[in-house]
PDB file of C-alpha atoms and ligand atoms in Angstrom:
ATOM      1  CA  UNK E   1      -0.094  -0.032   0.193  1.00 67.00           C
ATOM      2  CA  UNK E   2       1.787   2.967  -1.621  1.00 62.00           C
ATOM      3  CA  UNK E   3      -0.137   5.713   1.653  1.00 75.00           C
ATOM      4  CA  UNK E   4      -2.211   4.211   4.718  1.00 94.00           C
ATOM      5  CA  UNK E   5      -4.576   7.010   5.008  1.00 97.00           C
ATOM      6  CA  UNK E   6      -6.118   5.090   7.746  1.00 98.00           C
ATOM      7  CA  UNK E   7      -3.279   4.257   9.694  1.00 97.00           C
ATOM      8  CA  UNK E   8      -4.343   0.186   9.713  1.00 97.00           C
ATOM      9  CA  UNK E   9      -2.101  -2.698   9.909  1.00 95.00           C
ATOM     10  CA  UNK E  10      -3.345  -5.739   7.725  1.00 95.00           C
ATOM     11  CA  UNK E  11      -3.056  -7.703  11.721  1.00 96.00           C
ATOM     12  CA  UNK E  12      -5.504  -5.067  12.999  1.00 96.00           C
ATOM     13  CA  UNK E  13      -8.170  -5.985  11.252  1.00 96.00           C
ATOM     14  CA  UNK E  14      -8.076 -10.338  12.343  1.00 93.00           C
ATOM     15  CA  UNK E  15      -9.124 -11.318   8.742  1.00 95.00           C
ATOM     16  CA  UNK E  16     -12.687  -8.819   8.785  1.00 97.00           C
ATOM     17  CA  UNK E  17     -14.670  -9.247   5.419  1.00 97.00           C
ATOM     18  CA  UNK E  18     -17.355  -6.693   6.899  1.00 98.00           C
ATOM     19  CA  UNK E  19     -17.149  -2.695   7.311  1.00 98.00           C
ATOM     20  CA  UNK E  20     -19.430  -0.770   8.796  1.00 98.00           C
ATOM     21  CA  UNK E  21     -18.817   2.827   7.679  1.00 99.00           C
ATOM     22  CA  UNK E  22     -19.910   5.930   9.180  1.00 98.00           C
ATOM     23  CA  UNK E  23     -19.444   9.537   7.598  1.00 98.00           C
ATOM     24  CA  UNK E  24     -18.555  10.697  11.777  1.00 98.00           C
ATOM     25  CA  UNK E  25     -15.726   9.548  13.624  1.00 98.00           C
ATOM     26  CA  UNK E  26     -17.801  10.390  16.860  1.00 98.00           C
ATOM     27  CA  UNK E  27     -19.918   7.203  15.317  1.00 98.00           C
ATOM     28  CA  UNK E  28     -17.877   4.659  15.592  1.00 98.00           C
ATOM     29  CA  UNK E  29     -17.549   4.299  18.962  1.00 98.00           C
ATOM     30  CA  UNK E  30     -21.337   4.195  18.951  1.00 98.00           C
ATOM     31  CA  UNK E  31     -21.435   1.216  16.757  1.00 98.00           C
ATOM     32  CA  UNK E  32     -18.670  -0.575  18.342  1.00 98.00           C
ATOM     33  CA  UNK E  33     -20.367  -0.171  21.507  1.00 98.00           C
ATOM     34  CA  UNK E  34     -23.130  -2.836  19.759  1.00 98.00           C
ATOM     35  CA  UNK E  35     -19.863  -5.466  18.919  1.00 98.00           C
ATOM     36  CA  UNK E  36     -18.602  -7.298  21.393  1.00 98.00           C
ATOM     37  CA  UNK E  37     -14.434  -7.525  22.644  1.00 98.00           C
ATOM     38  CA  UNK E  38     -15.162  -3.746  20.712  1.00 98.00           C
ATOM     39  CA  UNK E  39     -11.234  -2.117  20.828  1.00 98.00           C
ATOM     40  CA  UNK E  40      -9.757   1.100  19.168  1.00 98.00           C
ATOM     41  CA  UNK E  41      -7.593   0.343  16.334  1.00 98.00           C
ATOM     42  CA  UNK E  42      -6.221   3.890  14.853  1.00 97.00           C
ATOM     43  CA  UNK E  43      -7.178   7.664  14.244  1.00 98.00           C
ATOM     44  CA  UNK E  44      -6.005   9.613  11.518  1.00 97.00           C
ATOM     45  CA  UNK E  45      -7.654  12.503  10.416  1.00 97.00           C
ATOM     46  CA  UNK E  46     -11.152  12.027  10.047  1.00 98.00           C
ATOM     47  CA  UNK E  47     -10.064   8.231   9.511  1.00 98.00           C
ATOM     48  CA  UNK E  48     -10.807   6.272  13.599  1.00 98.00           C
ATOM     49  CA  UNK E  49     -11.193   2.609  13.004  1.00 98.00           C
ATOM     50  CA  UNK E  50     -12.640   0.341  15.621  1.00 98.00           C
ATOM     51  CA  UNK E  51     -12.828  -3.667  15.423  1.00 98.00           C
ATOM     52  CA  UNK E  52     -15.245  -5.934  17.498  1.00 98.00           C
ATOM     53  CA  UNK E  53     -17.242  -9.242  17.308  1.00 98.00           C
ATOM     54  CA  UNK E  54     -20.496 -10.234  16.565  1.00 98.00           C
ATOM     55  CA  UNK E  55     -21.114 -14.199  16.853  1.00 95.00           C
ATOM     56  CA  UNK E  56     -17.356 -14.975  16.428  1.00 95.00           C
ATOM     57  CA  UNK E  57     -17.242 -13.032  13.122  1.00 97.00           C
ATOM     58  CA  UNK E  58     -14.663  -9.739  13.142  1.00 98.00           C
ATOM     59  CA  UNK E  59     -16.155  -6.095  11.768  1.00 98.00           C
ATOM     60  CA  UNK E  60     -14.296  -3.562  11.521  1.00 98.00           C
ATOM     61  CA  UNK E  61     -15.981   0.320  11.708  1.00 98.00           C
ATOM     62  CA  UNK E  62     -14.425   2.913  10.175  1.00 98.00           C
ATOM     63  CA  UNK E  63     -15.488   6.492   9.533  1.00 98.00           C
ATOM     64  CA  UNK E  64     -14.967   8.088   6.188  1.00 98.00           C
ATOM     65  CA  UNK E  65     -15.438  11.750   6.457  1.00 98.00           C
ATOM     66  CA  UNK E  66     -17.492  13.554   4.588  1.00 98.00           C
ATOM     67  CA  UNK E  67     -18.238  13.257   0.861  1.00 98.00           C
ATOM     68  CA  UNK E  68     -17.212  10.962  -1.660  1.00 98.00           C
ATOM     69  CA  UNK E  69     -13.947  12.265  -1.752  1.00 98.00           C
ATOM     70  CA  UNK E  70     -12.559  10.629   1.509  1.00 98.00           C
ATOM     71  CA  UNK E  71     -14.990   7.526   1.648  1.00 98.00           C
ATOM     72  CA  UNK E  72     -13.267   7.115  -1.555  1.00 98.00           C
ATOM     73  CA  UNK E  73      -9.435   6.823   0.299  1.00 98.00           C
ATOM     74  CA  UNK E  74     -11.046   4.867   2.674  1.00 98.00           C
ATOM     75  CA  UNK E  75     -12.479   2.175   1.173  1.00 98.00           C
ATOM     76  CA  UNK E  76     -10.273   1.818  -1.688  1.00 98.00           C
ATOM     77  CA  UNK E  77      -7.103   1.068   1.550  1.00 98.00           C
ATOM     78  CA  UNK E  78     -10.036  -1.465   3.207  1.00 98.00           C
ATOM     79  CA  UNK E  79     -10.248  -2.698   0.009  1.00 98.00           C
ATOM     80  CA  UNK E  80      -6.539  -3.523   0.171  1.00 97.00           C
ATOM     81  CA  UNK E  81      -7.218  -4.972   3.726  1.00 97.00           C
ATOM     82  CA  UNK E  82      -9.058  -7.713   2.701  1.00 97.00           C
ATOM     83  CA  UNK E  83     -13.028  -6.279   3.656  1.00 98.00           C
ATOM     84  CA  UNK E  84     -15.535  -6.851   0.909  1.00 98.00           C
ATOM     85  CA  UNK E  85     -18.871  -5.765   2.511  1.00 98.00           C
ATOM     86  CA  UNK E  86     -19.758  -2.296   3.123  1.00 98.00           C
ATOM     87  CA  UNK E  87     -22.074  -0.257   4.778  1.00 98.00           C
ATOM     88  CA  UNK E  88     -22.881   3.206   5.421  1.00 98.00           C
ATOM     89  CA  UNK E  89     -24.277   3.692   8.592  1.00 98.00           C
ATOM     90  CA  UNK E  90     -25.385   7.454   7.788  1.00 98.00           C
ATOM     91  CA  UNK E  91     -27.559  10.413   8.251  1.00 98.00           C
ATOM     92  CA  UNK E  92     -30.219  12.269   5.535  1.00 98.00           C
ATOM     93  CA  UNK E  93     -32.511  14.682   4.648  1.00 98.00           C
ATOM     94  CA  UNK E  94     -35.627  13.462   3.677  1.00 98.00           C
ATOM     95  CA  UNK E  95     -37.446  15.602   0.687  1.00 98.00           C
ATOM     96  CA  UNK E  96     -40.759  12.966   0.461  1.00 97.00           C
ATOM     97  CA  UNK E  97     -43.947  13.367   2.056  1.00 95.00           C
ATOM     98  CA  UNK E  98     -44.641  10.629   4.719  1.00 96.00           C
ATOM     99  CA  UNK E  99     -40.743  10.225   5.819  1.00 98.00           C
ATOM    100  CA  UNK E 100     -40.477  10.999   9.301  1.00 97.00           C
ATOM    101  CA  UNK E 101     -37.255  12.175  11.315  1.00 98.00           C
ATOM    102  CA  UNK E 102     -35.885   9.246  13.572  1.00 98.00           C
ATOM    103  CA  UNK E 103     -37.288   6.573  10.196  1.00 98.00           C
ATOM    104  CA  UNK E 104     -33.922   5.294   8.490  1.00 98.00           C
ATOM    105  CA  UNK E 105     -33.842   5.103   4.275  1.00 98.00           C
ATOM    106  CA  UNK E 106     -32.630   2.289   3.038  1.00 99.00           C
ATOM    107  CA  UNK E 107     -30.362   3.146  -0.449  1.00 98.00           C
ATOM    108  CA  UNK E 108     -31.364   0.873  -3.570  1.00 98.00           C
ATOM    109  CA  UNK E 109     -29.784   3.579  -5.440  1.00 98.00           C
ATOM    110  CA  UNK E 110     -28.330   6.598  -5.669  1.00 99.00           C
ATOM    111  CA  UNK E 111     -28.459  10.231  -7.761  1.00 98.00           C
ATOM    112  CA  UNK E 112     -24.752  10.658  -8.655  1.00 98.00           C
ATOM    113  CA  UNK E 113     -24.487  14.716  -8.158  1.00 98.00           C
ATOM    114  CA  UNK E 114     -20.939  14.149  -7.004  1.00 98.00           C
ATOM    115  CA  UNK E 115     -17.901  13.828  -8.622  1.00 98.00           C
ATOM    116  CA  UNK E 116     -15.229  11.118  -6.919  1.00 98.00           C
ATOM    117  CA  UNK E 117     -17.664   8.233  -8.669  1.00 98.00           C
ATOM    118  CA  UNK E 118     -16.304   9.622 -12.140  1.00 98.00           C
ATOM    119  CA  UNK E 119     -12.799   8.888 -11.338  1.00 98.00           C
ATOM    120  CA  UNK E 120     -14.140   4.595 -10.764  1.00 98.00           C
ATOM    121  CA  UNK E 121     -16.784   4.776 -13.689  1.00 98.00           C
ATOM    122  CA  UNK E 122     -18.710   7.085 -16.432  1.00 98.00           C
ATOM    123  CA  UNK E 123     -21.494   8.686 -15.739  1.00 97.00           C
ATOM    124  CA  UNK E 124     -23.837   6.736 -17.896  1.00 98.00           C
ATOM    125  CA  UNK E 125     -22.387   3.762 -14.810  1.00 98.00           C
ATOM    126  CA  UNK E 126     -25.545   3.629 -12.472  1.00 98.00           C
ATOM    127  CA  UNK E 127     -25.229   3.706  -8.985  1.00 98.00           C
ATOM    128  CA  UNK E 128     -26.765   1.194  -7.256  1.00 98.00           C
ATOM    129  CA  UNK E 129     -26.520  -0.812  -3.870  1.00 98.00           C
ATOM    130  CA  UNK E 130     -25.967  -4.523  -3.502  1.00 98.00           C
ATOM    131  CA  UNK E 131     -28.882  -6.341  -3.948  1.00 98.00           C
ATOM    132  CA  UNK E 132     -28.630  -9.019  -1.007  1.00 98.00           C
ATOM    133  CA  UNK E 133     -26.594  -6.572   1.575  1.00 98.00           C
ATOM    134  CA  UNK E 134     -30.226  -4.336   0.553  1.00 98.00           C
ATOM    135  CA  UNK E 135     -32.481  -7.017   1.154  1.00 98.00           C
ATOM    136  CA  UNK E 136     -30.549  -8.047   4.921  1.00 98.00           C
ATOM    137  CA  UNK E 137     -30.514  -4.156   5.423  1.00 98.00           C
ATOM    138  CA  UNK E 138     -34.364  -3.959   4.780  1.00 98.00           C
ATOM    139  CA  UNK E 139     -34.981  -6.809   6.942  1.00 98.00           C
ATOM    140  CA  UNK E 140     -33.050  -5.769   9.656  1.00 98.00           C
ATOM    141  CA  UNK E 141     -34.953  -3.407   9.803  1.00 98.00           C
ATOM    142  CA  UNK E 142     -38.183  -5.009   9.792  1.00 98.00           C
ATOM    143  CA  UNK E 143     -36.566  -7.235  13.035  1.00 98.00           C
ATOM    144  CA  UNK E 144     -35.431  -4.206  15.113  1.00 98.00           C
ATOM    145  CA  UNK E 145     -38.971  -2.149  14.351  1.00 98.00           C
ATOM    146  CA  UNK E 146     -36.944   0.474  12.730  1.00 98.00           C
ATOM    147  CA  UNK E 147     -39.521   2.364  10.261  1.00 98.00           C
ATOM    148  CA  UNK E 148     -37.569   2.644   6.766  1.00 98.00           C
ATOM    149  CA  UNK E 149     -37.762   3.350   3.485  1.00 98.00           C
ATOM    150  CA  UNK E 150     -36.266   1.890   0.507  1.00 98.00           C
ATOM    151  CA  UNK E 151     -35.247   3.726  -2.376  1.00 98.00           C
ATOM    152  CA  UNK E 152     -32.907   6.114  -4.787  1.00 98.00           C
ATOM    153  CA  UNK E 153     -31.187   8.822  -2.603  1.00 98.00           C
ATOM    154  CA  UNK E 154     -29.382  11.677  -3.950  1.00 99.00           C
ATOM    155  CA  UNK E 155     -26.016  12.220  -2.961  1.00 98.00           C
ATOM    156  CA  UNK E 156     -24.451  15.720  -3.160  1.00 98.00           C
ATOM    157  CA  UNK E 157     -21.042  16.680  -2.910  1.00 98.00           C
ATOM    158  CA  UNK E 158     -21.800  19.785  -1.215  1.00 98.00           C
ATOM    159  CA  UNK E 159     -24.833  20.090   2.003  1.00 98.00           C
ATOM    160  CA  UNK E 160     -25.899  23.602   1.106  1.00 98.00           C
ATOM    161  CA  UNK E 161     -25.706  24.667  -2.504  1.00 98.00           C
ATOM    162  CA  UNK E 162     -26.033  21.106  -3.933  1.00 98.00           C
ATOM    163  CA  UNK E 163     -29.205  20.023  -1.500  1.00 98.00           C
ATOM    164  CA  UNK E 164     -30.737  23.440  -2.757  1.00 98.00           C
ATOM    165  CA  UNK E 165     -30.473  25.192   0.837  1.00 98.00           C
ATOM    166  CA  UNK E 166     -31.394  29.365   0.794  1.00 97.00           C
ATOM    167  CA  UNK E 167     -30.582  29.838   4.418  1.00 95.00           C
ATOM    168  CA  UNK E 168     -27.683  29.855   4.118  1.00 97.00           C
ATOM    169  CA  UNK E 169     -24.267  33.193   4.638  1.00 98.00           C
ATOM    170  CA  UNK E 170     -25.589  34.514   1.030  1.00 98.00           C
ATOM    171  CA  UNK E 171     -28.385  32.812   0.127  1.00 97.00           C
ATOM    172  CA  UNK E 172     -27.545  32.661  -3.480  1.00 98.00           C
ATOM    173  CA  UNK E 173     -27.672  28.959  -5.373  1.00 98.00           C
ATOM    174  CA  UNK E 174     -26.832  28.664  -8.370  1.00 98.00           C
ATOM    175  CA  UNK E 175     -30.077  28.667 -11.287  1.00 98.00           C
ATOM    176  CA  UNK E 176     -28.858  25.424 -12.153  1.00 98.00           C
ATOM    177  CA  UNK E 177     -29.756  24.172  -8.930  1.00 98.00           C
ATOM    178  CA  UNK E 178     -32.927  26.355  -8.361  1.00 98.00           C
ATOM    179  CA  UNK E 179     -35.657  23.770  -8.466  1.00 98.00           C
ATOM    180  CA  UNK E 180     -33.442  20.598  -7.921  1.00 98.00           C
ATOM    181  CA  UNK E 181     -34.945  19.462  -4.725  1.00 98.00           C
ATOM    182  CA  UNK E 182     -38.455  19.753  -6.004  1.00 98.00           C
ATOM    183  CA  UNK E 183     -37.134  18.152  -8.821  1.00 98.00           C
ATOM    184  CA  UNK E 184     -35.924  14.814  -7.405  1.00 98.00           C
ATOM    185  CA  UNK E 185     -38.938  14.681  -5.103  1.00 98.00           C
ATOM    186  CA  UNK E 186     -41.060  14.813  -8.076  1.00 98.00           C
ATOM    187  CA  UNK E 187     -38.315  11.929  -9.560  1.00 98.00           C
ATOM    188  CA  UNK E 188     -39.456   9.961  -5.960  1.00 98.00           C
ATOM    189  CA  UNK E 189     -36.052  10.307  -4.870  1.00 98.00           C
ATOM    190  CA  UNK E 190     -36.540   9.819  -0.841  1.00 98.00           C
ATOM    191  CA  UNK E 191     -33.555  12.004   0.671  1.00 98.00           C
ATOM    192  CA  UNK E 192     -30.413  13.917  -0.072  1.00 98.00           C
ATOM    193  CA  UNK E 193     -26.988  12.357   1.834  1.00 98.00           C
ATOM    194  CA  UNK E 194     -23.669  12.954   0.170  1.00 98.00           C
ATOM    195  CA  UNK E 195     -21.736   9.768   0.019  1.00 98.00           C
ATOM    196  CA  UNK E 196     -23.793   6.655  -1.198  1.00 99.00           C
ATOM    197  CA  UNK E 197     -23.788   7.138  -4.833  1.00 99.00           C
ATOM    198  CA  UNK E 198     -19.232   6.947  -4.875  1.00 99.00           C
ATOM    199  CA  UNK E 199     -19.957   4.356  -2.375  1.00 99.00           C
ATOM    200  CA  UNK E 200     -21.701   2.374  -4.645  1.00 99.00           C
ATOM    201  CA  UNK E 201     -19.743   2.766  -8.161  1.00 99.00           C
ATOM    202  CA  UNK E 202     -16.661   2.108  -6.662  1.00 98.00           C
ATOM    203  CA  UNK E 203     -17.731  -1.144  -5.173  1.00 98.00           C
ATOM    204  CA  UNK E 204     -19.588  -2.373  -8.307  1.00 98.00           C
ATOM    205  CA  UNK E 205     -16.214  -2.165 -10.271  1.00 98.00           C
ATOM    206  CA  UNK E 206     -14.401  -3.161  -8.020  1.00 98.00           C
ATOM    207  CA  UNK E 207     -16.737  -6.551  -7.050  1.00 98.00           C
ATOM    208  CA  UNK E 208     -18.044  -5.633  -4.304  1.00 98.00           C
ATOM    209  CA  UNK E 209     -20.327  -5.600  -1.886  1.00 98.00           C
ATOM    210  CA  UNK E 210     -22.506  -1.943  -0.374  1.00 98.00           C
ATOM    211  CA  UNK E 211     -25.431  -0.701   0.735  1.00 98.00           C
ATOM    212  CA  UNK E 212     -26.417   1.837   2.457  1.00 99.00           C
ATOM    213  CA  UNK E 213     -28.895   2.842   6.090  1.00 99.00           C
ATOM    214  CA  UNK E 214     -28.993   6.345   6.960  1.00 98.00           C
ATOM    215  CA  UNK E 215     -31.358   8.065   9.837  1.00 98.00           C
ATOM    216  CA  UNK E 216     -33.354  10.815   8.839  1.00 98.00           C
ATOM    217  CA  UNK E 217     -32.390  13.936  10.880  1.00 98.00           C
ATOM    218  CA  UNK E 218     -35.274  16.369   9.064  1.00 98.00           C
ATOM    219  CA  UNK E 219     -37.897  15.675   6.172  1.00 98.00           C
ATOM    220  CA  UNK E 220     -37.393  19.522   3.977  1.00 97.00           C
ATOM    221  CA  UNK E 221     -40.980  19.480   2.966  1.00 94.00           C
ATOM    222  CA  UNK E 222     -41.833  20.334   6.688  1.00 95.00           C
ATOM    223  CA  UNK E 223     -38.851  22.303   7.931  1.00 95.00           C
ATOM    224  CA  UNK E 224     -35.326  23.001   7.362  1.00 95.00           C
ATOM    225  CA  UNK E 225     -34.069  22.585  10.897  1.00 95.00           C
ATOM    226  CA  UNK E 226     -32.689  19.641  13.068  1.00 95.00           C
ATOM    227  CA  UNK E 227     -34.114  18.085  16.217  1.00 95.00           C
ATOM    228  CA  UNK E 228     -31.139  17.516  17.793  1.00 97.00           C
ATOM    229  CA  UNK E 229     -33.349  15.000  19.675  1.00 97.00           C
ATOM    230  CA  UNK E 230     -34.577  13.512  16.265  1.00 96.00           C
ATOM    231  CA  UNK E 231     -31.153  13.698  15.145  1.00 97.00           C
ATOM    232  CA  UNK E 232     -29.684  11.466  17.463  1.00 98.00           C
ATOM    233  CA  UNK E 233     -32.536   8.761  17.613  1.00 98.00           C
ATOM    234  CA  UNK E 234     -31.912   8.856  13.773  1.00 98.00           C
ATOM    235  CA  UNK E 235     -28.510   7.993  14.250  1.00 98.00           C
ATOM    236  CA  UNK E 236     -29.465   5.406  16.733  1.00 98.00           C
ATOM    237  CA  UNK E 237     -32.033   3.223  14.644  1.00 98.00           C
ATOM    238  CA  UNK E 238     -29.555   3.688  11.682  1.00 98.00           C
ATOM    239  CA  UNK E 239     -26.636   2.115  13.731  1.00 98.00           C
ATOM    240  CA  UNK E 240     -29.521  -0.600  15.338  1.00 98.00           C
ATOM    241  CA  UNK E 241     -30.211  -2.034  11.930  1.00 98.00           C
ATOM    242  CA  UNK E 242     -26.428  -1.572  10.248  1.00 98.00           C
ATOM    243  CA  UNK E 243     -25.457  -3.828  13.603  1.00 98.00           C
ATOM    244  CA  UNK E 244     -28.147  -6.507  12.959  1.00 98.00           C
ATOM    245  CA  UNK E 245     -27.438  -6.720   9.466  1.00 98.00           C
ATOM    246  CA  UNK E 246     -24.094  -7.833   9.982  1.00 98.00           C
ATOM    247  CA  UNK E 247     -24.487 -10.323  11.998  1.00 97.00           C
ATOM    248  CA  UNK E 248     -27.178 -11.410   9.287  1.00 97.00           C
ATOM    249  CA  UNK E 249     -25.264 -10.917   6.219  1.00 95.00           C
ATOM    250  CA  UNK E 250     -23.980 -14.362   5.112  1.00 85.00           C
ATOM    251  CA  UNK E 251     -19.993 -14.696   4.279  1.00 80.00           C
ATOM    252  CA  UNK E 252     -19.293 -13.739   0.930  1.00 75.00           C
TER     253      UNK E 252
HETATM  254  N1  URA V   1     -27.140  14.409   5.638  1.00 80.81           N
HETATM  255  C1  URA V   1     -27.505  15.368   4.598  1.00 80.81           C
HETATM  256  O1  URA V   1     -26.499  15.476   3.438  1.00 80.81           O
HETATM  257  N2  URA V   1     -28.181  15.843   4.233  1.00 80.81           N
HETATM  258  C2  URA V   1     -29.610  16.559   5.795  1.00 80.81           C
HETATM  259  O2  URA V   1     -30.268  17.287   5.033  1.00 80.81           O
HETATM  260  C3  URA V   1     -29.058  15.524   6.368  1.00 80.81           C
HETATM  261  C4  URA V   1     -28.042  14.930   6.607  1.00 80.81           C
END
């Protein structure tokens, strides 16, 4: 490995093939607390890694940072270390009515409103989640009693203009992005988030499995304000679903 941004040695991952991938380094320990014998492995920049076990099987938890570029570094280096199945454990802003804060959205595919995935495949290539991982996530949500929504999410490189937020410093959104939230809603997309498209495209072309579950922290049809209590519960729900899915996923 030319550069090891994650600062992980091969022996530390202990033969794990499943990685749970939050964006937020602080979410790593929260996820690891659901695993057996969990311990911290490394922290470098936005990448924090813990390992733990589910039914005796090692599971790695590594934060990817925000957005496709840093996620692509984490997934590339984890693949080199032997990881083969990747589950993003994120947060999302819903754009369709009927999706409540605290629910989770399980991405079946993602709009490539980002740039990193273009370094792995041309834009005509679809960003689609692995079917088996997605089915296991949905079944896990059902078992955990977490309300879930399956569908397309919009992966945007930016939190503000790309997700058509007008309550910003300048309030300015480029003409080509004005009306984009309504466009994606009309096309049936469930929510905005920032990493699924990069994850799905790079895993598909690398022969790896990927899925994504995101806790809904706000519904933009109703409000622009994120309620911290709802956000915390949304995060916990996404974690419960991802951990239950990891313990049910058949080995590759
Ligand atoms: N993450 C996003 O990318 N957008 C939101 O609105 C909430 C979480």
